[in-house]
Amino acid sequence: MKVLSSNLGWLVGKHWRAGVALLAAALLGGCHDAETPARVTHADAAVAAPAAAPATVKPSLKRWVRYPEPPAALSAAASLGKQLFFDASLSASGKMSCATCHSPDHAYGPPNGLAVQLGGADMQRQGTRAVPSLRYLGFTPKFTRHYYVPGPDETEDEGPTGGFTHDGAVDSLHEQALIPLLNVNEMAMPNPAAVVARLQKAAYAEQFRQVYGVDIFEHPAAALQQATLALEAFQTEDPSFHPYTSKFDAAMAGNADFTPAELRGYGLFNNPNKGNCAKCHIDTPGPGGRPAQFTDFGFQALGVPRNPEIAANRNPKHADLGICGPDRKDMAQEAEFCGMFKSPTLRNVATREVFFHNGRFHTLQDMLHFYVERDTDPAKWYPKVKGKVIKFDDLPPRYRANIDSLDAPLNRKAGDAPALNEEEIGDLIAFLKTLNDGYSARSGAARSE
């Protein structure tokens, strides 16, 4: 099991799994003291969760989670960043802003079900990867090839961790913000100087000068850097990027109760032999009560099928190798990482219409069926060539040994029963929907009326 970088200190040991145990014990066995809840084992909770609480009992559990207080006002830099974020004039087409693909009304993810979005100077160029959400990125650690955690005898290598974008290529939000501005398939500005020229003509140009100096545009490199830092400030300060207003958060604060189906799904989420989602999508609070981020920021090769919706895939030689390229250049020779993509947060996952790095699936049901049936029924997901199923067809054969086949539910064999049945998938989806923001008006609060 991966844990977060030591500079975050999210977990103190490889197998510490208190989150679901605490909640399941409280919901199934009655309330515990809010400050000192009883601790049971991860396995006990996962087994216990399918049983429904008696109808006469309405327990709740208040866990110590420190939800962030929204700032009274955005800083001058963040206020500028907000204007930049919604400014379509910073694109070659004049029709695309950051918000075009990262819609505030869709948890800062894509506003439609396209596998990859359209952009470019004519708004007709197709990208090669699905658009990720920009929510809950604030605690992303810097990329490292090998993240080590304490083990029973010695430290254990948990593999690559951290960084922004699907391949972890950059280590900050301001570096990430520059990528779409210059990408030929996105905002498609020809060079940094062209971006600065547009900034000089923007309605907020005078405000830009007031914040960064009257001569800021005489120094184009500095102006561009300040623009990307302003975007970073907006994403960091504005509470809409980390609202923590889901039912899960309300439950953690003692202001909501899970339904029986949601609770069963929570057990499956944590059960290491069933959903096993919590292995990569950590659901426990961090130090000082920091809310769960539902990701370990690690990387996995899952063998997602090739997506014919992506035009680049019409070329049989095109391969998206994740950490190894083609977008990322510095890791091209490190073959043991080829095919790995970063595990995203699962917060707001049930609001999405595209899943995985290549947008191959468009419903939670299909995505979860793939997880549990990838190996038990590969013919359902992969093409046949001369009667033979070509498993893991989106990754060149020499890298297919990198694909995870050890961790449940990806450790089955053809013909085995899937790790989850249809009813269990329904329960897991019920739990995943509790991660959608908008249940309450404030972080961790009771339901909005």
mmCIF file with all atom_site columns, C-alpha atoms in Angstrom, residues 80 83 198-217:
data_model
loop_
_atom_site.group_PDB
_atom_site.id
_atom_site.type_symbol
_atom_site.label_atom_id
_atom_site.label_alt_id
_atom_site.label_comp_id
_atom_site.label_asym_id
_atom_site.label_entity_id
_atom_site.label_seq_id
_atom_site.pdbx_PDB_ins_code
_atom_site.Cartn_x
_atom_site.Cartn_y
_atom_site.Cartn_z
_atom_site.occupancy
_atom_site.B_iso_or_equiv
_atom_site.pdbx_formal_charge
_atom_site.auth_seq_id
_atom_site.auth_comp_id
_atom_site.auth_asym_id
_atom_site.auth_atom_id
_atom_site.pdbx_PDB_model_num
ATOM 1  C CA . LEU A 1 80  ? -5.868 38.447 -10.727 1.00 0.00 ? 80  LEU A CA 1
ATOM 2  C CA . GLN A 1 83  ? -9.586 36.762 -14.009 1.00 0.00 ? 83  GLN A CA 1
ATOM 3  C CA . ARG A 1 198 ? -2.375 39.327 -24.717 1.00 0.00 ? 198 ARG A CA 1
ATOM 4  C CA . LEU A 1 199 ? -1.972 40.103 -21.014 1.00 0.00 ? 199 LEU A CA 1
ATOM 5  C CA . GLN A 1 200 ? -1.047 43.692 -21.892 1.00 0.00 ? 200 GLN A CA 1
ATOM 6  C CA . LYS A 1 201 ? -4.338 44.087 -23.750 1.00 0.00 ? 201 LYS A CA 1
ATOM 7  C CA . ALA A 1 202 ? -6.514 42.430 -21.095 1.00 0.00 ? 202 ALA A CA 1
ATOM 8  C CA . ALA A 1 203 ? -9.132 44.379 -19.140 1.00 0.00 ? 203 ALA A CA 1
ATOM 9  C CA . TYR A 1 204 ? -7.125 43.719 -15.975 1.00 0.00 ? 204 TYR A CA 1
ATOM 10 C CA . ALA A 1 205 ? -3.760 44.900 -17.369 1.00 0.00 ? 205 ALA A CA 1
ATOM 11 C CA . GLU A 1 206 ? -3.732 48.011 -15.177 1.00 0.00 ? 206 GLU A CA 1
ATOM 12 C CA . GLN A 1 207 ? -4.499 45.895 -12.132 1.00 0.00 ? 207 GLN A CA 1
ATOM 13 C CA . PHE A 1 208 ? -1.614 43.639 -13.160 1.00 0.00 ? 208 PHE A CA 1
ATOM 14 C CA . ARG A 1 209 ? 0.699  46.674 -13.173 1.00 0.00 ? 209 ARG A CA 1
ATOM 15 C CA . GLN A 1 210 ? -0.557 47.816 -9.781  1.00 0.00 ? 210 GLN A CA 1
ATOM 16 C CA . VAL A 1 211 ? 0.212  44.448 -8.248  1.00 0.00 ? 211 VAL A CA 1
ATOM 17 C CA . TYR A 1 212 ? 3.508  43.656 -9.984  1.00 0.00 ? 212 TYR A CA 1
ATOM 18 C CA . GLY A 1 213 ? 4.940  47.059 -10.925 1.00 0.00 ? 213 GLY A CA 1
ATOM 19 C CA . VAL A 1 214 ? 4.295  49.630 -13.604 1.00 0.00 ? 214 VAL A CA 1
ATOM 20 C CA . ASP A 1 215 ? 7.103  48.244 -15.761 1.00 0.00 ? 215 ASP A CA 1
ATOM 21 C CA . ILE A 1 216 ? 6.166  44.565 -15.416 1.00 0.00 ? 216 ILE A CA 1
ATOM 22 C CA . PHE A 1 217 ? 5.329  44.158 -19.113 1.00 0.00 ? 217 PHE A CA 1
#
